[in-house]
Coordinates of C-alpha atoms and ligand atoms in Angstrom, one line a residue:
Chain A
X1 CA -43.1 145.8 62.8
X2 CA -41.4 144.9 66.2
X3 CA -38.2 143.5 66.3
X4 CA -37.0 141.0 69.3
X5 CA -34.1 140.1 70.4
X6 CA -33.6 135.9 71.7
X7 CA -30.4 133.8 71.9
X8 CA -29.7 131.2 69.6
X9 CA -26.4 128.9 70.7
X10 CA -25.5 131.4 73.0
X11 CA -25.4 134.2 69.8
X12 CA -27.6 137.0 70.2
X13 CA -30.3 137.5 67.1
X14 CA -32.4 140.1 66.6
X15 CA -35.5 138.8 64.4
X16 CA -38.6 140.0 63.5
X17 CA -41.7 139.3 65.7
X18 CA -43.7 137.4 62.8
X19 CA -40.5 134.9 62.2
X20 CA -40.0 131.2 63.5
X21 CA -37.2 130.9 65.4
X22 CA -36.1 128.3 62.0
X23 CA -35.9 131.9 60.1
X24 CA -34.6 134.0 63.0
X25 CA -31.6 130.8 63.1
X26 CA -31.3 131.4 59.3
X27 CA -30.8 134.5 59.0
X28 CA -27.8 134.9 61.5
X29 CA -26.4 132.0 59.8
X30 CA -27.1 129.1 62.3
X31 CA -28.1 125.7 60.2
X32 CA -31.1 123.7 61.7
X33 CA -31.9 120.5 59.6
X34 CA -35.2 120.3 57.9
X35 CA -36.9 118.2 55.4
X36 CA -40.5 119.2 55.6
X37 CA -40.2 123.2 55.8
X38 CA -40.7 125.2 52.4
X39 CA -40.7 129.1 52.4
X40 CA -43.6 129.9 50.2
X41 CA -45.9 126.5 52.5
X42 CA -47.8 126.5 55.9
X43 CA -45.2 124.5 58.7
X44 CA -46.5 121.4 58.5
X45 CA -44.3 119.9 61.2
X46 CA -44.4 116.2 60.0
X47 CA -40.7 115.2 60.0
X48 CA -39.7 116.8 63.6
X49 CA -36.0 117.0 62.6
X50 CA -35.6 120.5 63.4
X51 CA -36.4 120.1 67.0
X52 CA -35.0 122.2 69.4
X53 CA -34.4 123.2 72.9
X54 CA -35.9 126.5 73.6
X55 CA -36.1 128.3 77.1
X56 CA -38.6 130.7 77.7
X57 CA -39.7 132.5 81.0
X58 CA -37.6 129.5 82.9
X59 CA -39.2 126.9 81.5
X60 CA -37.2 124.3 79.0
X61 CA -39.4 122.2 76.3
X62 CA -38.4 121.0 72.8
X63 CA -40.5 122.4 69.8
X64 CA -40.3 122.1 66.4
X65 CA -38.2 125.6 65.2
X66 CA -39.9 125.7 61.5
X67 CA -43.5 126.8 63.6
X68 CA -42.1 128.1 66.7
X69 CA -42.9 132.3 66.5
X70 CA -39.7 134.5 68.0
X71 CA -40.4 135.6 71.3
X72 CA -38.5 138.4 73.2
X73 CA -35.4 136.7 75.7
X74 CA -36.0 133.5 74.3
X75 CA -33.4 131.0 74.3
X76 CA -32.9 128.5 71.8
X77 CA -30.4 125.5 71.8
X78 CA -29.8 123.9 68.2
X79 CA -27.8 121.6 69.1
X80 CA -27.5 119.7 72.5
X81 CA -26.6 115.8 73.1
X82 CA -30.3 115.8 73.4
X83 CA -31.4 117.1 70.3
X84 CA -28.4 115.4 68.2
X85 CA -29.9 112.0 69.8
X86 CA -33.4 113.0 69.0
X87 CA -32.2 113.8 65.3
X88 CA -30.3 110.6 64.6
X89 CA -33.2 108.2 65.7
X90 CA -35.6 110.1 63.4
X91 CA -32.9 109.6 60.3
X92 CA -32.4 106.2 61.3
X93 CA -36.4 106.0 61.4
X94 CA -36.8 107.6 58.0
X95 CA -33.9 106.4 56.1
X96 CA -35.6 102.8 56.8
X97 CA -38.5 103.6 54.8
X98 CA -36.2 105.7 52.0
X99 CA -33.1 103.7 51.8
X100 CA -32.0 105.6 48.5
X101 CA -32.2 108.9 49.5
X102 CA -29.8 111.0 48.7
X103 CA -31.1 114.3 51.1
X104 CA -31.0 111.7 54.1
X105 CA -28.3 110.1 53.3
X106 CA -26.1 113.0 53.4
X107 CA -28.0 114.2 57.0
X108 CA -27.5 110.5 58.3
X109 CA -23.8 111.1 57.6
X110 CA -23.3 114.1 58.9
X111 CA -24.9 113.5 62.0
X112 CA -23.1 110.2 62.7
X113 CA -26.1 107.9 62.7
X114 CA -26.6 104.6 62.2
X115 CA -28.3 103.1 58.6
X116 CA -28.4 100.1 59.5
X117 CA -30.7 100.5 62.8
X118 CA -33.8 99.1 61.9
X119 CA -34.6 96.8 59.2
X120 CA -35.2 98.3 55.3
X121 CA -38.7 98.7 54.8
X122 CA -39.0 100.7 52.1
X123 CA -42.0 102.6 51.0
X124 CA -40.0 105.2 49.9
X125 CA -42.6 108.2 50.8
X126 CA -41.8 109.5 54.5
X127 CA -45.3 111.8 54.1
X128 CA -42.9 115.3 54.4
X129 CA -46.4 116.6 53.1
X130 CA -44.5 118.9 50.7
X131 CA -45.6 117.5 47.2
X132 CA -49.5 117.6 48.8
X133 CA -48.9 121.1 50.6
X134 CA -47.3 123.3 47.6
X135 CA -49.8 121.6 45.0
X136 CA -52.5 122.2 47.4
X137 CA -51.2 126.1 49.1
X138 CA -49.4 127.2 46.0
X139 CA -50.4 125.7 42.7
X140 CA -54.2 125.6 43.9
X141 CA -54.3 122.4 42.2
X142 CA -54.7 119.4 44.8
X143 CA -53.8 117.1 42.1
X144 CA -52.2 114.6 44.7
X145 CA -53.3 114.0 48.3
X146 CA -52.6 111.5 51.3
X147 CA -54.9 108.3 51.5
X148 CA -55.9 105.9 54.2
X149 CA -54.6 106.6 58.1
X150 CA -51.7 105.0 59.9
X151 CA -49.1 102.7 58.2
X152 CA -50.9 102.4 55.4
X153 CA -51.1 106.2 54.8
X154 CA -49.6 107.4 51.4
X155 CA -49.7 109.4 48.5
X156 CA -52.1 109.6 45.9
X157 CA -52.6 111.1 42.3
X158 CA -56.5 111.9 41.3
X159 CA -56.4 111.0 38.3
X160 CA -58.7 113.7 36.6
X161 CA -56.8 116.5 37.5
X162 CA -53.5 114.5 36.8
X163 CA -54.1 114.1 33.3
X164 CA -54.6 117.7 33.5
X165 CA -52.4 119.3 35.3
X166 CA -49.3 117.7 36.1
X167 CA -47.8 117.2 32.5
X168 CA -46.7 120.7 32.3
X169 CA -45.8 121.4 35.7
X170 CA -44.0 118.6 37.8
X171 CA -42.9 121.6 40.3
X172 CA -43.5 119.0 43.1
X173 CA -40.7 116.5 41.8
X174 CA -38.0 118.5 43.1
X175 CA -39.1 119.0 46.4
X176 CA -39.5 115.5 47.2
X177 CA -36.8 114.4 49.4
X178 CA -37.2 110.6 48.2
X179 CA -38.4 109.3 45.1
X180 CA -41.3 108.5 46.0
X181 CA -43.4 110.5 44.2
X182 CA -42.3 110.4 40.3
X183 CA -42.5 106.7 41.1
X184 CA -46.1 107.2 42.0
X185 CA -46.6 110.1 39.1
X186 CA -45.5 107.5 36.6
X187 CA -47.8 104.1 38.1
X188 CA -50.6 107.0 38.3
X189 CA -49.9 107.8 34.3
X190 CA -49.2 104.1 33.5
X191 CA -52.8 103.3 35.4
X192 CA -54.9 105.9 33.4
X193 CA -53.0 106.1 30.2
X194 CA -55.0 102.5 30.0
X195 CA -57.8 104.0 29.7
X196 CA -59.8 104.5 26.1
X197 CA -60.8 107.5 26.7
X198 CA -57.7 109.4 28.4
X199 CA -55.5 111.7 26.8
X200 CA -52.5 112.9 28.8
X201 CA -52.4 116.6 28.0
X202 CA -49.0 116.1 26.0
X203 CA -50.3 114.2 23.4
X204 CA -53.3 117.2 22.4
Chain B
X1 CA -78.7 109.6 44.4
X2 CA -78.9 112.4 42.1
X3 CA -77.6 115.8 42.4
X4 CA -80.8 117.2 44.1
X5 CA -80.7 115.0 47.2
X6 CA -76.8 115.7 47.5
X7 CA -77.3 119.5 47.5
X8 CA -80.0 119.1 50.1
X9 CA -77.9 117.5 52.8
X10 CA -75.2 119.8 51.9
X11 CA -77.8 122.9 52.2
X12 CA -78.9 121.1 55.7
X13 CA -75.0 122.2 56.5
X14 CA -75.1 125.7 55.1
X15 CA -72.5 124.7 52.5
X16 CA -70.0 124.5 55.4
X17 CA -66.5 122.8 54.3
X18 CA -66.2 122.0 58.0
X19 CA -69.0 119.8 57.6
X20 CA -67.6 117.6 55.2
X21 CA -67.5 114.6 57.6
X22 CA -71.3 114.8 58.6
X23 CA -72.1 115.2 54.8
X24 CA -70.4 112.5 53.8
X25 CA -72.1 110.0 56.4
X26 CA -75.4 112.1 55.8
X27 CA -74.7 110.3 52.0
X28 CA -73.8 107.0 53.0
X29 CA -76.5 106.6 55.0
X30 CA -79.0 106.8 52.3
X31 CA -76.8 105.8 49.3
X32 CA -75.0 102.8 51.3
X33 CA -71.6 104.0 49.9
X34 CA -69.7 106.7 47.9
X35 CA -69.5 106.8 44.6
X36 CA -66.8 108.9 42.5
X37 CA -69.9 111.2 41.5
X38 CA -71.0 112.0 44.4
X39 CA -67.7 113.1 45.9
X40 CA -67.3 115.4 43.0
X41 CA -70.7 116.9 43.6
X42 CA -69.6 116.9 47.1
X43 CA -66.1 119.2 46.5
X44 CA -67.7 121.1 44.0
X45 CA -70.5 122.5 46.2
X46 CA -68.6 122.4 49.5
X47 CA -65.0 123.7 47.9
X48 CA -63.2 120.9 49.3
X49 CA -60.6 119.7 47.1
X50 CA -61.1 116.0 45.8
X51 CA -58.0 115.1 47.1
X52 CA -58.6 116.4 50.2
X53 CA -62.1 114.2 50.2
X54 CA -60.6 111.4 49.1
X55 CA -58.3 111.9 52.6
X56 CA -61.1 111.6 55.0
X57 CA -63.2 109.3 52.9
X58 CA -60.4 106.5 53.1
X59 CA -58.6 108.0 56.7
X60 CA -62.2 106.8 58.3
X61 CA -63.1 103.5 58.3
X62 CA -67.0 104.5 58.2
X63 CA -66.8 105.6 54.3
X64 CA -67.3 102.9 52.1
X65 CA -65.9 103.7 48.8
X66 CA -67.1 100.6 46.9
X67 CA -70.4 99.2 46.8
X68 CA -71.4 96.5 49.1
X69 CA -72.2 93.0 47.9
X70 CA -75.9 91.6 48.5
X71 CA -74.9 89.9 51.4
X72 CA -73.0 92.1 54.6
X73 CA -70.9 88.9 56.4
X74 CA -70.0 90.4 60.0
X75 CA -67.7 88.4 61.5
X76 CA -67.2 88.8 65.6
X77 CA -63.3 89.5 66.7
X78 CA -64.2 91.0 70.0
X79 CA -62.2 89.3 72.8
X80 CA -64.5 85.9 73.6
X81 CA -65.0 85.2 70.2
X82 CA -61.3 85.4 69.5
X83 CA -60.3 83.5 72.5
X84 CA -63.3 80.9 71.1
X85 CA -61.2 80.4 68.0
X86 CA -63.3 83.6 65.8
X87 CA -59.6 83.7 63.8
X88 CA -60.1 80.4 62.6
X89 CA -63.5 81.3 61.5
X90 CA -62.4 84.8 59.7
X91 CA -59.6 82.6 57.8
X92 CA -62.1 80.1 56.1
X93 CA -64.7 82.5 55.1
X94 CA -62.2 84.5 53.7
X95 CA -60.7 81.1 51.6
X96 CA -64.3 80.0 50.9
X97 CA -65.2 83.8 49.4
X98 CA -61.5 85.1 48.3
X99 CA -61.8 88.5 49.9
X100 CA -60.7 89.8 53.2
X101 CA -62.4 92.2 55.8
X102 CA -63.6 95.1 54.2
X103 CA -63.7 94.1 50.7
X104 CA -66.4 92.7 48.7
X105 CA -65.7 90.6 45.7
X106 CA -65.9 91.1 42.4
X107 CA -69.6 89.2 41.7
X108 CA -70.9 91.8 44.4
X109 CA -72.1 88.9 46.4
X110 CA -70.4 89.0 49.8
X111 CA -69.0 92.2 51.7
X112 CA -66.8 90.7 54.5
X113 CA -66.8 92.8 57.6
X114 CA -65.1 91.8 61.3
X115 CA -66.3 93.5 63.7
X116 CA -65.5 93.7 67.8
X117 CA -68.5 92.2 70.0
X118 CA -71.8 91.9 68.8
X119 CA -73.4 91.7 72.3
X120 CA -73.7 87.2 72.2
X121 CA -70.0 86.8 73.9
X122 CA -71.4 83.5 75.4
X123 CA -72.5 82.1 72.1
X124 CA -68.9 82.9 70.1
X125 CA -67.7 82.3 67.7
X126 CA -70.6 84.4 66.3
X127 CA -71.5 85.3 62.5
X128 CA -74.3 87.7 61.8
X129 CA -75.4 87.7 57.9
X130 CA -78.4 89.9 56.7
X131 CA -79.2 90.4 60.9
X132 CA -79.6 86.9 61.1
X133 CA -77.2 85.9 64.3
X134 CA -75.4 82.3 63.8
X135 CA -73.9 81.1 66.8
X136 CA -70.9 79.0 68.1
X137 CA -69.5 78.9 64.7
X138 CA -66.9 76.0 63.9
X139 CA -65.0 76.8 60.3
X140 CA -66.8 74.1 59.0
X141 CA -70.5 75.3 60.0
X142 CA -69.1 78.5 58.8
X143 CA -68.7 77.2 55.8
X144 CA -72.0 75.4 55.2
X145 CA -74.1 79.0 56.4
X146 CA -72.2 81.1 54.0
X147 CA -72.7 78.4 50.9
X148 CA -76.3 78.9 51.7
X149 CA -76.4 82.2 50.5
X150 CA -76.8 82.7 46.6
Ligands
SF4_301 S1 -44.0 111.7 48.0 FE1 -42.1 112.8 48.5 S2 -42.7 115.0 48.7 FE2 -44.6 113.8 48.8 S3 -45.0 113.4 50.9 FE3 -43.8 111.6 50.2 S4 -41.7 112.1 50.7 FE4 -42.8 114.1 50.8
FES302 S1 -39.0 121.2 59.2 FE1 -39.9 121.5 61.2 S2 -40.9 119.6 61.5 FE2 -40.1 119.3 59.5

């Protein structure tokens, strides 16, 4: 396995060649906010709040660090004006749709943003992917997907593999940065549990 | 559409999960919309999760995921029908029938569709029921074409 050596906030890392720059920051100890990144998923890339500057073979872009790959002389930047700027307007973004979130509270805070920038419009999902991706990737189950396109896009519960599956697992509630989806587990068991002929698994 | 017919169309794709979209319009085309069912056949056969189905079936606005009513209203938003009033239009039928563009209500009478130019921009507002074209529509003669219909 090849090992490569980049610069990250001006700290020379050596990293792995199969690592992201995301893991190649984490392991020499340099934070970069995320919200959609999960060791055991796929990068996903859906919230974009660890963007960063990275300059390779002379040429600056911004990239998402949780699917960028290592690459040898590389130089990242975690935290320019830029990037900070970048990152506030996506919290203010999300926080409108998640008012009550803790997990973005606490990153609004910290990087000095501003809650009240838009106007509340909560839907309280801000489509992270992560309860979709780790029931999908890991538990093999799908037993929730995304619907519809565009600003009606949202979660989803299929019912039939609900009632089976979810019960005794609920991994996915913890990863959710919002509360967005127990509320949507509970309308889900509230809609079928209607139903004559359902059984939720705890009752067998 | 039974089971046979399904596994035909998906066969016609060599079983190919990339296919998923063609299949699924392969299905409407005959079956006019997708039933539950049929998308189960459909991720069983193709090993596409339901969930995942369910994504592209309601990401594209093709799929039809409830059955249509007996009579398909399209309703003509393009840009000389709206500027001919067509919103006007779109707002009573969708008082006079209770439903709004893409739905069809509950007696399965009336599927209410808008679409964006029909080809007749100097005859809008224009209504097309059944393939029958209805021509410089007022709300009110709206109105009396779609009571027609039982
Ligand atoms: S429900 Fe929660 S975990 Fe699932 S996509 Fe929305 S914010 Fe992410
Ligand atoms: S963590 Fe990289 S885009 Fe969300």
């Amino acid at each position: 396995m090849g090992v490569v050596t980049l610069t990250i906030d001006n700290k020379e890392v050596k990293a792995k060649e199969e690592m992201t720059v995301l893991e190649a920051a984490q392991s020499a100890g340099i934070d970069i906010p995320t919200l959609c990144h999960h060791e055991k998923l796929e990068p996903y890339t859906a919230c974009r709040l660890c963007m960063v500057e990275v300059e390779s073979r002379g040429r600056v872009k911004l990239d998402t660090a949780c699917s960028s790959p290592v690459k040898e002389n590389m130089v990242v930047r975690t935290k320019t004006e830029d990037i900070i700027k970048i990152r506030r307007t996506l919290l203010e973004l999300m926080l409108s749709h998640a008012p009550d979130s803790r997990e973005l509270q606490a990153l609004v805070k910290e990087y000095g943003a501003d809650k009240d920038r838009f106007e509340k419009e909560a839907s309280f999902c801000i489509h992270c992917g992560l309860c979709v991706r780790y029931c999908a990737e890991v538990k093999k189950k799908s037993a929730v997907g995304f619907i519809n396109s565009g600003v009606r896009r949202e979660i989803s519960f299929v019912p039939e593999i609900a009632s089976k599956e979810c019960w005794n697992c609920k991994e996915c509630f913890e990863l959710c940065p919002t509360e967005a989806l127990q509320t949507a587990y509970l309308f889900t068991v509230a809609q079928i549990s209607d139903s004559p002929s359902f059984e939720l698994e705890s009752e067998k | 559409m039974d089971n046979d017919r399904i596994d035909q169309i998906i066969d016609k794709h060599q079983g190919e999960a990339s296919s998923l979209i063609q299949v699924l319009l392969e299905i409407q085309r005959e079956n006019s919309w997708l039933p539950k069912e049929i998308l189960e056949r459909v991720s069983e056969k193709l090993q596409v999760s339901l969930a995942q189905i369910q994504h592209t079936a309601t990401f594209y606005k093709a799929f039809r995921l409830v059955p249509k009513g007996r009579h398909e209203i399209h309703i003509c938003n393009g840009t000389s029908c709206h500027v001919r009033g067509a919103q006007g239009v779109i707002d009573t039928v969708q008082d006079l029938i209770g439903i709004r563009p893409g739905q069809t209500d509950l007696d399965s009478k009336f599927t209410l569709e808008t679409c964006n130019c029909l080809g007749r921009c100097a005859l809008g507002p224009v209504i097309e029921i059944e393939g029958k074209t209805h021509s410089k529509m007022s709300p009110a003669e709206a109105k009396d074409v779609i009571k027609k219909y039982e």
